[in-house]
Amino acid sequence: IIYSNPWYFDKLGRGKEIGLNNDSDLFKENDNLGLETAQNCRNSCAQDQEGNDLEVVVEYRLKNIKTSKFPGKENYIKRLQKSIEFFQSKQNSLSTTKSNGKEIEELQQAKKLLEGESIPVLVIRDFSTQGVKGGEYEELSPYYRLIKSGGISADQGSNAGSYGHGQKALITKSKIKAFTLFSQFQNDHGEKETVFSGNSLLCTHRDPKDDFKTQNNGFIGNIKDAENWESYRNQELEDLNLPFTRESNGTDIYIWGYSFDRKKWDLFLAMGLLKGFFQAIREKKISFKIYDDNSNKLLHDINYGNLDEYINSLENDVKTRIDKRSWNS
């Protein structure tokens, strides 16, 4: 029951109306996704009993998933329709200045995609990490900075990613402008916890139920009071029906409606990972696997043991399947 209508977009109030072209567009470069997502994984590495950092393993799995598994599907489709109507109302206004964007077309494609039987999803799974730790109101915790805030600095030691903007790279690669997250971690008392949440960046629209004008950013969770909301946790997740389950600490991120070029997506992802983490791979701090689950193929296996050989192989693949310029740049 709790997942039937989990999406909430708060009231706009006196704030500015915001369209689809927001600051998530800063991450449109083809190789940004690997860089931003793996950075969060490495920052969350677990340790062995002697206190040494473990090698983080990150899997990228392209998979067609039934749209019925998208949480709050019917409500989200209504929000896409309301977003379409938001832009249509602008076009029908008395103003002589007309929009030259393709927002309506993008939203119509998103709605059609979610109304279909299945949807392409990129699932990013990390292992040997601590998971997305943090309580609902721990404002500098990894959980809070990924799900509940953005652009707020926090000390990450020697690791990059101090401002928490990487979440927007997830939205940019989603045709329906949404991602969800499931994570398992140990709290400060050594107890296992789980959390399920999600974020969306649509545009200002009319709430399908209460008709108020909304902000552009939405979330999955329980509304607690006028100022607070909470993600679903622990016993609330007993009936959560996700394609992947976890037996160890770590995080699974689902980019719904993953936007990709069928012939090139894996190469751009692999190049981004190499560019951002070459030294970390060499030092056995992180490794990567890229799968096409629809064809049951492991496309790329990038680790410290095969790094030199892999680079030569990837160079040949990029120059053959894309072009020389892409590799040289």
mmCIF file of C-alpha atoms in Angstrom:
data_model
loop_
_atom_site.group_PDB
_atom_site.id
_atom_site.type_symbol
_atom_site.label_atom_id
_atom_site.label_comp_id
_atom_site.label_asym_id
_atom_site.label_seq_id
_atom_site.Cartn_x
_atom_site.Cartn_y
_atom_site.Cartn_z
ATOM 1 C CA ILE A 1 0.000 0.000 0.000
ATOM 2 C CA ILE A 2 2.722 2.482 0.888
ATOM 3 C CA TYR A 3 4.244 2.265 -2.596
ATOM 4 C CA SER A 4 1.013 2.852 -4.541
ATOM 5 C CA ASN A 5 1.373 6.632 -4.413
ATOM 6 C CA PRO A 6 4.813 7.428 -2.978
ATOM 7 C CA TRP A 7 5.771 10.478 -5.072
ATOM 8 C CA TYR A 8 5.431 13.912 -3.561
ATOM 9 C CA PHE A 9 6.268 17.346 -5.004
ATOM 10 C CA ASP A 10 5.967 20.148 -2.478
ATOM 11 C CA LYS A 11 4.030 23.379 -2.988
ATOM 12 C CA LEU A 12 5.751 26.069 -5.024
ATOM 13 C CA GLY A 13 4.421 28.856 -2.857
ATOM 14 C CA ARG A 14 5.950 32.129 -4.008
ATOM 15 C CA GLY A 15 8.919 30.443 -5.660
ATOM 16 C CA LYS A 16 9.896 30.657 -9.313
ATOM 17 C CA GLU A 17 8.318 28.335 -11.856
ATOM 18 C CA ILE A 18 10.989 25.985 -13.221
ATOM 19 C CA GLY A 19 11.002 24.114 -16.514
ATOM 20 C CA LEU A 20 12.847 21.002 -17.676
ATOM 21 C CA ASN A 21 16.090 22.820 -18.500
ATOM 22 C CA ASN A 22 17.576 22.959 -15.028
ATOM 23 C CA ASP A 23 21.066 22.501 -13.622
ATOM 24 C CA SER A 24 20.993 18.731 -14.184
ATOM 25 C CA ASP A 25 21.967 19.662 -17.743
ATOM 26 C CA LEU A 26 25.479 20.316 -16.436
ATOM 27 C CA PHE A 27 26.029 16.545 -16.611
ATOM 28 C CA LYS A 28 25.106 15.859 -20.235
ATOM 29 C CA GLU A 29 28.609 14.829 -21.281
ATOM 30 C CA ASN A 30 28.598 11.155 -22.287
ATOM 31 C CA ASP A 31 31.195 10.052 -19.728
ATOM 32 C CA ASN A 32 29.862 11.937 -16.684
ATOM 33 C CA LEU A 33 27.649 9.115 -15.435
ATOM 34 C CA GLY A 34 30.483 6.714 -14.680
ATOM 35 C CA LEU A 35 32.582 9.404 -13.042
ATOM 36 C CA GLU A 36 29.862 10.716 -10.736
ATOM 37 C CA THR A 37 28.357 7.380 -9.667
ATOM 38 C CA ALA A 38 31.615 5.517 -9.055
ATOM 39 C CA GLN A 39 32.954 8.484 -7.107
ATOM 40 C CA ASN A 40 30.175 8.031 -4.541
ATOM 41 C CA CYS A 41 30.904 4.288 -4.345
ATOM 42 C CA ARG A 42 34.616 4.789 -3.717
ATOM 43 C CA ASN A 43 33.898 7.405 -1.059
ATOM 44 C CA SER A 44 31.828 4.778 0.776
ATOM 45 C CA CYS A 45 34.358 1.892 0.765
ATOM 46 C CA ALA A 46 34.191 -0.648 3.596
ATOM 47 C CA GLN A 47 37.151 -1.893 5.641
ATOM 48 C CA ASP A 48 38.445 -5.290 6.689
ATOM 49 C CA GLN A 49 39.001 -6.371 10.303
ATOM 50 C CA GLU A 50 42.437 -4.728 10.338
ATOM 51 C CA GLY A 51 40.993 -1.403 9.224
ATOM 52 C CA ASN A 52 42.278 -1.548 5.651
ATOM 53 C CA ASP A 53 40.105 -0.266 2.810
ATOM 54 C CA LEU A 54 38.530 -2.998 0.694
ATOM 55 C CA GLU A 55 38.507 -2.956 -3.083
ATOM 56 C CA VAL A 56 35.142 -1.578 -4.191
ATOM 57 C CA VAL A 57 33.392 -3.401 -7.032
ATOM 58 C CA VAL A 58 30.819 -1.517 -9.107
ATOM 59 C CA GLU A 59 28.477 -3.221 -11.568
ATOM 60 C CA TYR A 60 26.543 -1.402 -14.297
ATOM 61 C CA ARG A 61 23.651 -3.548 -15.547
ATOM 62 C CA LEU A 62 21.423 -2.536 -18.459
ATOM 63 C CA LYS A 63 18.114 -4.334 -18.045
ATOM 64 C CA ASN A 64 14.572 -4.097 -19.404
ATOM 65 C CA ILE A 65 12.241 -4.060 -16.393
ATOM 66 C CA LYS A 66 8.444 -4.210 -16.288
ATOM 67 C CA THR A 67 7.017 -0.728 -15.775
ATOM 68 C CA SER A 68 4.736 -2.196 -13.103
ATOM 69 C CA LYS A 69 7.827 -2.316 -10.869
ATOM 70 C CA PHE A 70 8.283 1.452 -11.074
ATOM 71 C CA PRO A 71 6.994 2.748 -7.710
ATOM 72 C CA GLY A 72 3.923 4.938 -7.984
ATOM 73 C CA LYS A 73 3.634 4.387 -11.729
ATOM 74 C CA GLU A 74 0.073 5.686 -12.164
ATOM 75 C CA ASN A 75 0.687 8.774 -10.038
ATOM 76 C CA TYR A 76 3.902 9.560 -11.890
ATOM 77 C CA ILE A 77 2.153 9.220 -15.274
ATOM 78 C CA LYS A 78 -0.407 11.773 -14.061
ATOM 79 C CA ARG A 79 2.419 14.116 -13.088
ATOM 80 C CA LEU A 80 3.959 13.768 -16.542
ATOM 81 C CA GLN A 81 0.582 14.696 -18.050
ATOM 82 C CA LYS A 82 0.294 17.694 -15.723
ATOM 83 C CA SER A 83 3.803 18.726 -16.773
ATOM 84 C CA ILE A 84 2.748 18.556 -20.423
ATOM 85 C CA GLU A 85 -0.248 20.755 -19.597
ATOM 86 C CA PHE A 86 2.080 23.223 -17.842
ATOM 87 C CA PHE A 87 3.948 23.871 -21.097
ATOM 88 C CA GLN A 88 0.791 23.769 -23.193
ATOM 89 C CA SER A 89 -0.669 26.549 -21.048
ATOM 90 C CA LYS A 90 2.398 28.670 -21.798
ATOM 91 C CA GLN A 91 1.951 28.145 -25.529
ATOM 92 C CA ASN A 92 -1.725 29.051 -25.303
ATOM 93 C CA SER A 93 -1.137 32.233 -23.324
ATOM 94 C CA LEU A 94 -1.835 35.672 -24.805
ATOM 95 C CA SER A 95 1.886 36.418 -25.008
ATOM 96 C CA THR A 96 3.261 36.931 -28.514
ATOM 97 C CA THR A 97 6.516 35.230 -27.468
ATOM 98 C CA LYS A 98 6.360 31.470 -28.013
ATOM 99 C CA SER A 99 8.522 28.679 -26.614
ATOM 100 C CA ASN A 100 11.096 27.236 -28.982
ATOM 101 C CA GLY A 101 11.945 24.235 -26.778
ATOM 102 C CA LYS A 102 10.996 20.584 -27.105
ATOM 103 C CA GLU A 103 9.718 20.125 -23.554
ATOM 104 C CA ILE A 104 6.267 18.881 -24.556
ATOM 105 C CA GLU A 105 7.760 16.331 -26.930
ATOM 106 C CA GLU A 106 10.191 15.096 -24.264
ATOM 107 C CA LEU A 107 7.429 14.731 -21.691
ATOM 108 C CA GLN A 108 5.124 12.962 -24.131
ATOM 109 C CA GLN A 109 7.896 10.476 -24.906
ATOM 110 C CA ALA A 110 8.476 9.941 -21.184
ATOM 111 C CA LYS A 111 4.773 9.329 -20.572
ATOM 112 C CA LYS A 112 4.550 6.872 -23.467
ATOM 113 C CA LEU A 113 7.629 5.053 -22.210
ATOM 114 C CA LEU A 114 6.198 4.603 -18.719
ATOM 115 C CA GLU A 115 2.824 3.532 -20.106
ATOM 116 C CA GLY A 116 4.499 0.674 -21.992
ATOM 117 C CA GLU A 117 5.030 -2.861 -20.725
ATOM 118 C CA SER A 118 8.768 -2.538 -20.035
ATOM 119 C CA ILE A 119 11.345 0.205 -19.664
ATOM 120 C CA PRO A 120 15.158 0.271 -20.044
ATOM 121 C CA VAL A 121 16.856 0.702 -16.679
ATOM 122 C CA LEU A 122 20.519 1.047 -15.777
ATOM 123 C CA VAL A 123 21.070 -0.540 -12.379
ATOM 124 C CA ILE A 124 24.271 0.530 -10.619
ATOM 125 C CA ARG A 125 25.274 -1.907 -7.874
ATOM 126 C CA ASP A 126 28.235 -1.498 -5.535
ATOM 127 C CA PHE A 127 29.894 -4.083 -3.297
ATOM 128 C CA SER A 128 32.411 -3.840 -0.429
ATOM 129 C CA THR A 129 30.945 -0.466 0.470
ATOM 130 C CA GLN A 130 29.242 0.814 3.602
ATOM 131 C CA GLY A 131 26.009 1.600 1.774
ATOM 132 C CA VAL A 132 24.268 4.968 1.895
ATOM 133 C CA LYS A 133 24.540 5.494 5.640
ATOM 134 C CA GLY A 134 22.646 8.053 7.621
ATOM 135 C CA GLY A 135 19.439 8.824 9.438
ATOM 136 C CA GLU A 136 16.686 11.054 8.127
ATOM 137 C CA TYR A 137 17.966 14.165 9.869
ATOM 138 C CA GLU A 138 21.760 13.654 9.815
ATOM 139 C CA GLU A 139 22.318 16.563 7.486
ATOM 140 C CA LEU A 140 25.920 15.863 6.411
ATOM 141 C CA SER A 141 25.534 12.081 6.120
ATOM 142 C CA PRO A 142 25.920 10.347 2.722
ATOM 143 C CA TYR A 143 22.177 9.531 2.707
ATOM 144 C CA TYR A 144 21.059 13.091 3.385
ATOM 145 C CA ARG A 145 23.444 14.626 0.871
ATOM 146 C CA LEU A 146 22.414 12.228 -1.905
ATOM 147 C CA ILE A 147 18.654 12.210 -1.333
ATOM 148 C CA LYS A 148 17.667 15.290 0.665
ATOM 149 C CA SER A 149 20.076 18.053 -0.313
ATOM 150 C CA GLY A 150 22.345 19.331 -3.056
ATOM 151 C CA GLY A 151 25.207 21.785 -3.338
ATOM 152 C CA ILE A 152 26.039 21.656 0.382
ATOM 153 C CA SER A 153 29.702 21.043 1.086
ATOM 154 C CA ALA A 154 30.912 18.260 3.371
ATOM 155 C CA ASP A 155 34.410 17.037 4.181
ATOM 156 C CA GLN A 156 35.232 13.875 2.223
ATOM 157 C CA GLY A 157 38.863 13.644 3.321
ATOM 158 C CA SER A 158 41.089 13.016 0.318
ATOM 159 C CA ASN A 159 38.137 11.920 -1.821
ATOM 160 C CA ALA A 160 36.434 14.070 -4.424
ATOM 161 C CA GLY A 161 32.750 14.938 -4.516
ATOM 162 C CA SER A 162 32.448 17.388 -1.632
ATOM 163 C CA TYR A 163 29.333 19.184 -2.872
ATOM 164 C CA GLY A 164 27.009 16.273 -3.668
ATOM 165 C CA HIS A 165 26.027 17.323 -7.204
ATOM 166 C CA GLY A 166 26.481 13.843 -8.667
ATOM 167 C CA GLN A 167 22.828 12.921 -8.091
ATOM 168 C CA LYS A 168 21.957 15.182 -11.026
ATOM 169 C CA ALA A 169 23.986 12.990 -13.366
ATOM 170 C CA LEU A 170 21.471 10.223 -12.578
ATOM 171 C CA ILE A 171 18.518 12.435 -13.503
ATOM 172 C CA THR A 172 20.154 13.618 -16.716
ATOM 173 C CA LYS A 173 20.407 10.033 -18.012
ATOM 174 C CA SER A 174 16.752 9.238 -17.217
ATOM 175 C CA LYS A 175 14.168 9.899 -19.926
ATOM 176 C CA ILE A 176 11.462 10.044 -17.265
ATOM 177 C CA LYS A 177 13.649 12.227 -14.986
ATOM 178 C CA ALA A 178 13.716 9.845 -12.001
ATOM 179 C CA PHE A 179 15.929 7.427 -10.108
ATOM 180 C CA THR A 180 15.317 5.168 -7.119
ATOM 181 C CA LEU A 181 17.718 3.803 -4.537
ATOM 182 C CA PHE A 182 17.857 0.769 -2.254
ATOM 183 C CA SER A 183 20.681 0.475 0.257
ATOM 184 C CA GLN A 184 21.739 -1.788 3.103
ATOM 185 C CA PHE A 185 24.135 -0.554 5.784
ATOM 186 C CA GLN A 186 25.094 -0.839 9.431
ATOM 187 C CA ASN A 187 24.117 1.999 11.733
ATOM 188 C CA ASP A 188 26.328 3.380 14.498
ATOM 189 C CA HIS A 189 25.081 0.634 16.840
ATOM 190 C CA GLY A 190 26.165 -2.148 14.475
ATOM 191 C CA GLU A 191 22.583 -2.993 13.483
ATOM 192 C CA LYS A 192 21.575 -3.722 9.887
ATOM 193 C CA GLU A 193 19.325 -1.126 8.274
ATOM 194 C CA THR A 194 17.782 -0.754 4.843
ATOM 195 C CA VAL A 195 16.462 2.313 3.065
ATOM 196 C CA PHE A 196 14.430 2.861 -0.105
ATOM 197 C CA SER A 197 14.031 6.289 -1.671
ATOM 198 C CA GLY A 198 14.028 8.164 -4.947
ATOM 199 C CA ASN A 199 14.276 11.593 -6.527
ATOM 200 C CA SER A 200 12.732 13.229 -9.572
ATOM 201 C CA LEU A 201 13.276 16.484 -11.459
ATOM 202 C CA LEU A 202 10.313 17.309 -13.669
ATOM 203 C CA CYS A 203 9.046 20.857 -13.963
ATOM 204 C CA THR A 204 6.547 22.991 -12.125
ATOM 205 C CA HIS A 205 3.107 21.377 -12.549
ATOM 206 C CA ARG A 206 -0.328 21.135 -10.936
ATOM 207 C CA ASP A 207 -0.579 18.421 -8.299
ATOM 208 C CA PRO A 208 -2.845 15.676 -9.742
ATOM 209 C CA LYS A 209 -4.841 15.367 -6.510
ATOM 210 C CA ASP A 210 -4.864 18.763 -4.787
ATOM 211 C CA ASP A 211 -4.234 21.044 -7.806
ATOM 212 C CA PHE A 212 -1.612 23.247 -6.139
ATOM 213 C CA LYS A 213 1.331 24.471 -8.184
ATOM 214 C CA THR A 214 4.407 22.368 -7.361
ATOM 215 C CA GLN A 215 8.138 22.733 -7.158
ATOM 216 C CA ASN A 216 10.089 20.899 -9.840
ATOM 217 C CA ASN A 217 11.869 18.448 -7.507
ATOM 218 C CA GLY A 218 10.028 15.468 -6.044
ATOM 219 C CA PHE A 219 10.833 12.512 -3.815
ATOM 220 C CA ILE A 220 9.615 9.117 -2.623
ATOM 221 C CA GLY A 221 8.742 8.966 1.059
ATOM 222 C CA ASN A 222 6.348 9.472 3.956
ATOM 223 C CA ILE A 223 5.164 12.983 4.796
ATOM 224 C CA LYS A 224 5.651 13.491 8.541
ATOM 225 C CA ASP A 225 4.591 17.112 9.040
ATOM 226 C CA ALA A 226 4.705 20.516 7.356
ATOM 227 C CA GLU A 227 8.518 20.524 7.213
ATOM 228 C CA ASN A 228 9.670 16.901 7.257
ATOM 229 C CA TRP A 229 9.462 13.707 5.224
ATOM 230 C CA GLU A 230 11.188 10.338 5.585
ATOM 231 C CA SER A 231 12.301 7.608 3.196
ATOM 232 C CA TYR A 232 10.954 4.085 3.636
ATOM 233 C CA ARG A 233 13.112 1.989 5.948
ATOM 234 C CA ASN A 234 13.565 -1.473 7.457
ATOM 235 C CA GLN A 235 10.241 -3.209 8.196
ATOM 236 C CA GLU A 236 8.451 -0.907 5.758
ATOM 237 C CA LEU A 237 10.347 -2.625 2.926
ATOM 238 C CA GLU A 238 9.138 -6.193 3.525
ATOM 239 C CA ASP A 239 6.891 -6.124 0.447
ATOM 240 C CA LEU A 240 9.306 -4.200 -1.780
ATOM 241 C CA ASN A 241 9.471 -6.083 -5.081
ATOM 242 C CA LEU A 242 12.741 -5.114 -6.783
ATOM 243 C CA PRO A 243 14.526 -7.095 -9.528
ATOM 244 C CA PHE A 244 17.698 -7.327 -7.413
ATOM 245 C CA THR A 245 18.065 -8.226 -3.733
ATOM 246 C CA ARG A 246 21.052 -7.673 -1.446
ATOM 247 C CA GLU A 247 22.811 -10.039 0.937
ATOM 248 C CA SER A 248 25.610 -7.633 1.846
ATOM 249 C CA ASN A 249 25.980 -3.940 2.576
ATOM 250 C CA GLY A 250 25.929 -1.665 -0.443
ATOM 251 C CA THR A 251 23.635 0.282 -2.727
ATOM 252 C CA ASP A 252 21.555 -0.356 -5.836
ATOM 253 C CA ILE A 253 20.586 2.687 -7.909
ATOM 254 C CA TYR A 254 17.953 2.389 -10.653
ATOM 255 C CA ILE A 255 18.022 4.954 -13.470
ATOM 256 C CA TRP A 256 14.532 4.504 -14.952
ATOM 257 C CA GLY A 257 14.130 5.141 -18.658
ATOM 258 C CA TYR A 258 17.886 5.085 -19.139
ATOM 259 C CA SER A 259 18.841 7.227 -22.116
ATOM 260 C CA PHE A 260 21.499 5.494 -24.174
ATOM 261 C CA ASP A 261 22.837 4.765 -27.638
ATOM 262 C CA ARG A 262 22.547 1.011 -28.138
ATOM 263 C CA LYS A 263 25.798 0.858 -30.109
ATOM 264 C CA LYS A 264 27.947 3.127 -27.948
ATOM 265 C CA TRP A 265 26.597 3.411 -24.380
ATOM 266 C CA ASP A 266 28.992 0.890 -22.845
ATOM 267 C CA LEU A 267 32.049 2.454 -24.485
ATOM 268 C CA PHE A 268 31.295 5.969 -23.223
ATOM 269 C CA LEU A 269 30.683 4.539 -19.758
ATOM 270 C CA ALA A 270 33.945 2.579 -19.823
ATOM 271 C CA MET A 271 35.940 5.604 -21.034
ATOM 272 C CA GLY A 272 34.508 7.741 -18.245
ATOM 273 C CA LEU A 273 35.451 5.154 -15.648
ATOM 274 C CA LEU A 274 39.002 4.870 -16.985
ATOM 275 C CA LYS A 275 39.458 8.630 -17.161
ATOM 276 C CA GLY A 276 38.229 9.169 -13.623
ATOM 277 C CA PHE A 277 39.665 6.136 -11.846
ATOM 278 C CA PHE A 278 42.747 4.952 -13.706
ATOM 279 C CA GLN A 279 45.040 5.316 -10.698
ATOM 280 C CA ALA A 280 42.480 3.868 -8.281
ATOM 281 C CA ILE A 281 42.088 0.803 -10.532
ATOM 282 C CA ARG A 282 45.861 0.455 -10.739
ATOM 283 C CA GLU A 283 46.089 0.560 -6.933
ATOM 284 C CA LYS A 284 43.322 -2.069 -6.563
ATOM 285 C CA LYS A 285 41.003 0.382 -4.868
ATOM 286 C CA ILE A 286 38.115 -0.096 -7.309
ATOM 287 C CA SER A 287 37.085 -2.308 -10.239
ATOM 288 C CA PHE A 288 34.179 -2.276 -12.683
ATOM 289 C CA LYS A 289 31.927 -4.644 -14.603
ATOM 290 C CA ILE A 290 29.498 -3.524 -17.333
ATOM 291 C CA TYR A 291 26.734 -5.964 -18.276
ATOM 292 C CA ASP A 292 23.963 -6.114 -20.835
ATOM 293 C CA ASP A 293 21.499 -8.222 -18.852
ATOM 294 C CA ASN A 294 19.100 -8.366 -21.793
ATOM 295 C CA SER A 295 21.604 -10.471 -23.736
ATOM 296 C CA ASN A 296 23.272 -11.998 -20.650
ATOM 297 C CA LYS A 297 26.663 -10.557 -21.642
ATOM 298 C CA LEU A 298 29.535 -9.196 -19.595
ATOM 299 C CA LEU A 299 30.709 -6.408 -21.895
ATOM 300 C CA HIS A 300 33.579 -4.961 -19.858
ATOM 301 C CA ASP A 301 35.614 -6.232 -16.912
ATOM 302 C CA ILE A 302 38.010 -3.525 -15.727
ATOM 303 C CA ASN A 303 40.413 -4.372 -12.886
ATOM 304 C CA TYR A 304 44.020 -3.938 -11.783
ATOM 305 C CA GLY A 305 45.008 -7.339 -13.179
ATOM 306 C CA ASN A 306 44.011 -6.679 -16.781
ATOM 307 C CA LEU A 307 44.285 -2.887 -16.976
ATOM 308 C CA ASP A 308 47.042 -2.573 -19.605
ATOM 309 C CA GLU A 309 45.538 -5.237 -21.843
ATOM 310 C CA TYR A 310 42.068 -3.778 -21.396
ATOM 311 C CA ILE A 311 43.120 -0.262 -22.428
ATOM 312 C CA ASN A 312 44.392 -1.572 -25.753
ATOM 313 C CA SER A 313 41.198 -3.525 -26.298
ATOM 314 C CA LEU A 314 38.995 -0.547 -25.428
ATOM 315 C CA GLU A 315 40.982 1.762 -27.723
ATOM 316 C CA ASN A 316 40.375 -0.585 -30.625
ATOM 317 C CA ASP A 317 36.663 -0.889 -29.814
ATOM 318 C CA VAL A 318 36.173 2.873 -29.537
ATOM 319 C CA LYS A 319 37.999 3.644 -32.782
ATOM 320 C CA THR A 320 36.012 0.911 -34.546
ATOM 321 C CA ARG A 321 32.525 1.483 -33.124
ATOM 322 C CA ILE A 322 32.668 5.268 -32.618
ATOM 323 C CA ASP A 323 35.648 7.181 -34.074
ATOM 324 C CA LYS A 324 39.263 8.113 -33.396
ATOM 325 C CA ARG A 325 38.347 11.583 -32.174
ATOM 326 C CA SER A 326 36.326 10.187 -29.263
ATOM 327 C CA TRP A 327 39.294 8.145 -28.062
ATOM 328 C CA ASN A 328 41.847 10.913 -28.518
ATOM 329 C CA SER A 329 39.738 13.477 -26.674
#
